[in-house]
Amino acid sequence: MSATKPTAWRARRPELYPPRGPALWRRAALVPLGLGLFLWGLHALEVSPGQIYRGLGELGRVFMLMMPPAITEHVWQYLRAIGETLAMAFLGTLIASLLAVPLALMGARNVMPLGPVRLLVRRSSDVVRGIDSLVWAIFFVSVVGLGPFAGILAIAVNDTGVLTKLFAEAMENTDREQVKGVRATGAGRLQTIAFGIMPQALPVLLANSLYFLESNLRSATVLGVVGAGGIGFYLMDRMMISAWREVSLIVILVLVTVIGLDTLSRALRQRLIGSARG
Amino acid sequence: MLELRGLTRRFGDATAVDNLSLAVADGEMVAVLGRSGAGKSTLLNMINRLIDPSGGEILYGGRDIARLRGAELLAWRRQSAMIFQRFNLVGRLSVLTNVLTGRLNHPPRLPKLVGLFTDRERDIAIDALAALGMEDHALKRADQLSGGQQQRVAIARALVQEPRIMLADEPVASLDPVNAQAVMEALRRINRELGITVLCNLHSVPLAQAWCDRAIALSAGRLVYDGPVAGLDEPTLLGIYGSAAALSEAH
Amino acid sequence: MHRTAPAGARAAFARAWAAQGRVRRRQWLVAAALLLVLVAAAAWLGEVDLVLLWDRLPRFGSYFGRMVPDLAWATLGEDLAHWYWKGWRWLAALWQTVLIAIYATIFGAVLAFGASFLAARNLTPAPWVGMVARRVLEVARTVPELVFAVLFVYAFGIGPLAGVLAIGLHTFGALGKLFGDAAENADPEPLRGLRATGAGWVQTMLYGATPQLAPDYLSYGLLRLEINVRAASILGFVGAGGIGQELYGAIKNFDHTDISAIALMLIGTVMLIDALCAWARGRVIGQDGLRAL
């Protein structure tokens, strides 16, 4: 019971101690190796300390120029553009949700028995998802012209890909016993889906849609960069002409809108999940 | 000597420990008895300062422990080791690392932030594990051990702190009788051989009588008994526990 | 053995049932009307024009048609080489995109790791610190990456550094929130055990909280890496490095086969990274625990 008298444990139980000799060097060599790899990556990214130093100074200067935010006569324009942005996110998500339900049914293992159809739906949703909504926006601007309609279509298409995958997973995660129970009553295939799978999956689907409404509002704020409507156009434009005090006003408006919608959607989501559990 | 003067802790309207005064000499082994909710746990947590007192003094070595802050407070916690009912080990760390965490407040401190302990500290930690018969489990994950084994690791962690006082909060309440005896025996040996003062919350009167010299008893946060364990006769115990039913649970 | 309820009770039940049905129907009607109004307002604000869309539908086909390269079996090698005429340059840009995503994820995750302990209500050293940390994280994840990117391109110059910083900052906000939420579920008992030994706040976080949370944090970090590869692929639009710059150029110059070539490479890379991350996440979750320190 002597806690202070050191004993010769190292000789008897070397595995409880850090290695010595070559083994120690091998382990210690990992530190410069990792550091080297990290620095090599930074070099590949053309990062230099001078650039960081100068950039931080410049950033500080811009930040000072942003203060205080300027409330000009443009504010009504901005508010309308934010309304447009909200409309883009809302309609885009709504269309995507409506399209994703039948697609997800075709992609869910417990609904669609045909493997090739499932594979086709899943893989094409992967492809659609892999292309950012900003790229879709450029495409749709060239189809329907400048304006928020192109943004709506971009969000709708990109999100159809995302939501199809998520919805299909939600349907596959439904409780099999309940589905069996419905089938045992003599329900046909469509009835089993309608009364066995959908009631369980629906709250999850709605919660996912709401979550992506939040996420799409963030995407919608930048679609204006490529001419697809919304506040992004003004944000970019004011940055280009270095109207920093208006930039900060727009950023604040965006922050308030996004946080407001997040709060609303979180409350709705919690009610949905609550009703699904309760 | 550890001396409490008018020590009080209130939680809202409830008073967990009520104007408690007593002295414990160095090297004593004291059982703290009382029904659950009598304030035993609060008392021990206050001495270690995991819970701040609402009033009163905790005197040790001429200092008021109740007023320590910052680095001095951390140094005090190192000197007053705690043992918990639920062991409170970090389950995903190895047994050896769990014991080494008892050295976190010993210099050198900086290398420990990246997981480097000196060989001497490993010596001390393995010594402590060996003293409790746990050295063969040193590289196992703590949550892979049984309750009795985990509590022995926790005692080893307390030992490597090189404490002056050991505060054991229901150390055997989650253990089977065999492991309970082994843990109580370890505490007694720590007390006898290292001269460390031990305060031990116990729910069982026979355990207190078997392993401790002195007992104090709390009821609704007040001191209702302080004397040798031999003095715990039936009427006294009935006074402590309030009813025969509560008392029979403590046997 | 069937006992029939008295007629009065039955009538009362029927009335209550009908009343409840009416209330529910009214609620549904209100909700549907609200949705309809919202859709109408959004369609007006969003300048939805279905006739236009119908008119322009043929353009979809021709747009995609022009993106398909001329490939023939006889001259396949040559045709492919022609299609991917800037293949090496695109590959380099793609590699830069992946590097941007990796460095941004590391940068954001390291900051988020520290911030999560400050932000979690059960771990924070002081309530006001937690409040400030949560607000900072909220702002960092609310501002879109592209906005940060434009700002950083202005400050740090055109190039991948602006991209790393922009995605990193957004990642800091997003991961900090996820990490913080995970940390709020940490088991308090080991933390108490450590504090009782005299360990300071930093030590308690490193030895008590980190081992518990590491699997969650790693899993979230890998998910974020997947998202960041997608984000990094478009930052080039505003001059923040990577394949986006090439893609934007191709789109602006109507180089249709270039667009499809780059898009295919990009989709392949994204799928590859997704698969790698999914595999790594499976290992993190499947593994019983991290090797003890």
mmCIF file with all atom_site columns, C-alpha atoms in Angstrom, chain A residues 129-135 158 219 222, chain C residues 94 96-102 104-105 143-149 160 162-171 174 223-245 247 266 270 273-274:
data_model
loop_
_atom_site.group_PDB
_atom_site.id
_atom_site.type_symbol
_atom_site.label_atom_id
_atom_site.label_alt_id
_atom_site.label_comp_id
_atom_site.label_asym_id
_atom_site.label_entity_id
_atom_site.label_seq_id
_atom_site.pdbx_PDB_ins_code
_atom_site.Cartn_x
_atom_site.Cartn_y
_atom_site.Cartn_z
_atom_site.occupancy
_atom_site.B_iso_or_equiv
_atom_site.pdbx_formal_charge
_atom_site.auth_seq_id
_atom_site.auth_comp_id
_atom_site.auth_asym_id
_atom_site.auth_atom_id
_atom_site.pdbx_PDB_model_num
ATOM 1  C CA . ARG A 1 129 ? -28.153 15.539 -55.947 1.00 0.00 ? 129 ARG A CA 1
ATOM 2  C CA . GLY A 1 130 ? -24.503 15.623 -56.978 1.00 0.00 ? 130 GLY A CA 1
ATOM 3  C CA . ILE A 1 131 ? -25.071 18.820 -58.968 1.00 0.00 ? 131 ILE A CA 1
ATOM 4  C CA . ASP A 1 132 ? -25.402 21.875 -56.770 1.00 0.00 ? 132 ASP A CA 1
ATOM 5  C CA . SER A 1 133 ? -28.555 24.001 -56.964 1.00 0.00 ? 133 SER A CA 1
ATOM 6  C CA . LEU A 1 134 ? -26.394 26.874 -58.171 1.00 0.00 ? 134 LEU A CA 1
ATOM 7  C CA . VAL A 1 135 ? -25.460 24.880 -61.290 1.00 0.00 ? 135 VAL A CA 1
ATOM 8  C CA . ASN A 1 158 ? -31.947 19.575 -56.713 1.00 0.00 ? 158 ASN A CA 1
ATOM 9  C CA . SER A 1 219 ? -29.336 28.212 -50.831 1.00 0.00 ? 219 SER A CA 1
ATOM 10 C CA . VAL A 1 222 ? -27.170 32.958 -53.083 1.00 0.00 ? 222 VAL A CA 1
ATOM 11 C CA . LEU C 2 94  ? -10.863 18.745 -58.991 1.00 0.00 ? 94  LEU C CA 1
ATOM 12 C CA . GLN C 2 96  ? -7.865  21.307 -55.488 1.00 0.00 ? 96  GLN C CA 1
ATOM 13 C CA . THR C 2 97  ? -11.600 21.180 -54.795 1.00 0.00 ? 97  THR C CA 1
ATOM 14 C CA . VAL C 2 98  ? -11.177 18.041 -52.688 1.00 0.00 ? 98  VAL C CA 1
ATOM 15 C CA . LEU C 2 99  ? -8.245  19.639 -50.841 1.00 0.00 ? 99  LEU C CA 1
ATOM 16 C CA . ILE C 2 100 ? -10.327 22.757 -50.158 1.00 0.00 ? 100 ILE C CA 1
ATOM 17 C CA . ALA C 2 101 ? -13.068 20.568 -48.717 1.00 0.00 ? 101 ALA C CA 1
ATOM 18 C CA . ILE C 2 102 ? -10.644 18.578 -46.542 1.00 0.00 ? 102 ILE C CA 1
ATOM 19 C CA . ALA C 2 104 ? -12.048 23.510 -44.599 1.00 0.00 ? 104 ALA C CA 1
ATOM 20 C CA . THR C 2 105 ? -13.498 20.535 -42.737 1.00 0.00 ? 105 THR C CA 1
ATOM 21 C CA . VAL C 2 143 ? -24.407 33.237 -43.436 1.00 0.00 ? 143 VAL C CA 1
ATOM 22 C CA . PRO C 2 144 ? -24.175 31.190 -46.667 1.00 0.00 ? 144 PRO C CA 1
ATOM 23 C CA . GLU C 2 145 ? -20.719 29.989 -47.693 1.00 0.00 ? 145 GLU C CA 1
ATOM 24 C CA . LEU C 2 146 ? -20.888 31.910 -50.931 1.00 0.00 ? 146 LEU C CA 1
ATOM 25 C CA . VAL C 2 147 ? -21.318 35.200 -49.098 1.00 0.00 ? 147 VAL C CA 1
ATOM 26 C CA . PHE C 2 148 ? -18.274 34.470 -46.959 1.00 0.00 ? 148 PHE C CA 1
ATOM 27 C CA . ALA C 2 149 ? -16.457 33.422 -50.119 1.00 0.00 ? 149 ALA C CA 1
ATOM 28 C CA . PRO C 2 160 ? -8.401  28.543 -52.890 1.00 0.00 ? 160 PRO C CA 1
ATOM 29 C CA . ALA C 2 162 ? -10.759 32.188 -49.713 1.00 0.00 ? 162 ALA C CA 1
ATOM 30 C CA . GLY C 2 163 ? -12.651 28.941 -50.355 1.00 0.00 ? 163 GLY C CA 1
ATOM 31 C CA . VAL C 2 164 ? -11.041 27.139 -47.418 1.00 0.00 ? 164 VAL C CA 1
ATOM 32 C CA . LEU C 2 165 ? -11.838 30.002 -45.068 1.00 0.00 ? 165 LEU C CA 1
ATOM 33 C CA . ALA C 2 166 ? -15.408 30.442 -46.326 1.00 0.00 ? 166 ALA C CA 1
ATOM 34 C CA . ILE C 2 167 ? -16.360 26.779 -46.082 1.00 0.00 ? 167 ILE C CA 1
ATOM 35 C CA . GLY C 2 168 ? -14.350 26.414 -42.877 1.00 0.00 ? 168 GLY C CA 1
ATOM 36 C CA . LEU C 2 169 ? -16.211 29.236 -41.186 1.00 0.00 ? 169 LEU C CA 1
ATOM 37 C CA . HIS C 2 170 ? -19.592 27.835 -42.195 1.00 0.00 ? 170 HIS C CA 1
ATOM 38 C CA . THR C 2 171 ? -18.478 24.359 -41.093 1.00 0.00 ? 171 THR C CA 1
ATOM 39 C CA . ALA C 2 174 ? -22.744 23.925 -38.474 1.00 0.00 ? 174 ALA C CA 1
ATOM 40 C CA . LEU C 2 223 ? -20.810 13.743 -42.968 1.00 0.00 ? 223 LEU C CA 1
ATOM 41 C CA . ARG C 2 224 ? -19.737 17.354 -43.160 1.00 0.00 ? 224 ARG C CA 1
ATOM 42 C CA . LEU C 2 225 ? -16.823 16.439 -45.418 1.00 0.00 ? 225 LEU C CA 1
ATOM 43 C CA . GLU C 2 226 ? -19.325 15.015 -47.916 1.00 0.00 ? 226 GLU C CA 1
ATOM 44 C CA . ILE C 2 227 ? -21.329 18.239 -47.826 1.00 0.00 ? 227 ILE C CA 1
ATOM 45 C CA . ASN C 2 228 ? -18.198 20.366 -48.127 1.00 0.00 ? 228 ASN C CA 1
ATOM 46 C CA . VAL C 2 229 ? -17.003 18.628 -51.291 1.00 0.00 ? 229 VAL C CA 1
ATOM 47 C CA . ARG C 2 230 ? -20.262 19.718 -52.917 1.00 0.00 ? 230 ARG C CA 1
ATOM 48 C CA . ALA C 2 231 ? -19.904 23.232 -51.534 1.00 0.00 ? 231 ALA C CA 1
ATOM 49 C CA . ALA C 2 232 ? -16.288 23.491 -52.680 1.00 0.00 ? 232 ALA C CA 1
ATOM 50 C CA . SER C 2 233 ? -17.263 22.532 -56.209 1.00 0.00 ? 233 SER C CA 1
ATOM 51 C CA . ILE C 2 234 ? -19.162 25.781 -56.776 1.00 0.00 ? 234 ILE C CA 1
ATOM 52 C CA . LEU C 2 235 ? -17.066 28.327 -54.880 1.00 0.00 ? 235 LEU C CA 1
ATOM 53 C CA . GLY C 2 236 ? -14.994 28.787 -58.023 1.00 0.00 ? 236 GLY C CA 1
ATOM 54 C CA . PHE C 2 237 ? -17.997 30.714 -59.407 1.00 0.00 ? 237 PHE C CA 1
ATOM 55 C CA . VAL C 2 238 ? -16.869 33.676 -57.326 1.00 0.00 ? 238 VAL C CA 1
ATOM 56 C CA . GLY C 2 239 ? -13.138 33.057 -57.686 1.00 0.00 ? 239 GLY C CA 1
ATOM 57 C CA . ALA C 2 240 ? -12.520 30.945 -54.601 1.00 0.00 ? 240 ALA C CA 1
ATOM 58 C CA . GLY C 2 241 ? -10.614 28.162 -56.365 1.00 0.00 ? 241 GLY C CA 1
ATOM 59 C CA . GLY C 2 242 ? -11.301 24.626 -57.495 1.00 0.00 ? 242 GLY C CA 1
ATOM 60 C CA . ILE C 2 243 ? -13.284 23.036 -60.319 1.00 0.00 ? 243 ILE C CA 1
ATOM 61 C CA . GLY C 2 244 ? -16.092 25.578 -60.027 1.00 0.00 ? 244 GLY C CA 1
ATOM 62 C CA . GLN C 2 245 ? -13.996 28.122 -61.888 1.00 0.00 ? 245 GLN C CA 1
ATOM 63 C CA . LEU C 2 247 ? -17.324 24.809 -64.757 1.00 0.00 ? 247 LEU C CA 1
ATOM 64 C CA . LEU C 2 266 ? -17.581 16.030 -60.386 1.00 0.00 ? 266 LEU C CA 1
ATOM 65 C CA . VAL C 2 270 ? -18.742 13.260 -55.051 1.00 0.00 ? 270 VAL C CA 1
ATOM 66 C CA . ILE C 2 273 ? -16.072 10.627 -51.424 1.00 0.00 ? 273 ILE C CA 1
ATOM 67 C CA . ASP C 2 274 ? -19.592 9.773  -50.195 1.00 0.00 ? 274 ASP C CA 1
#
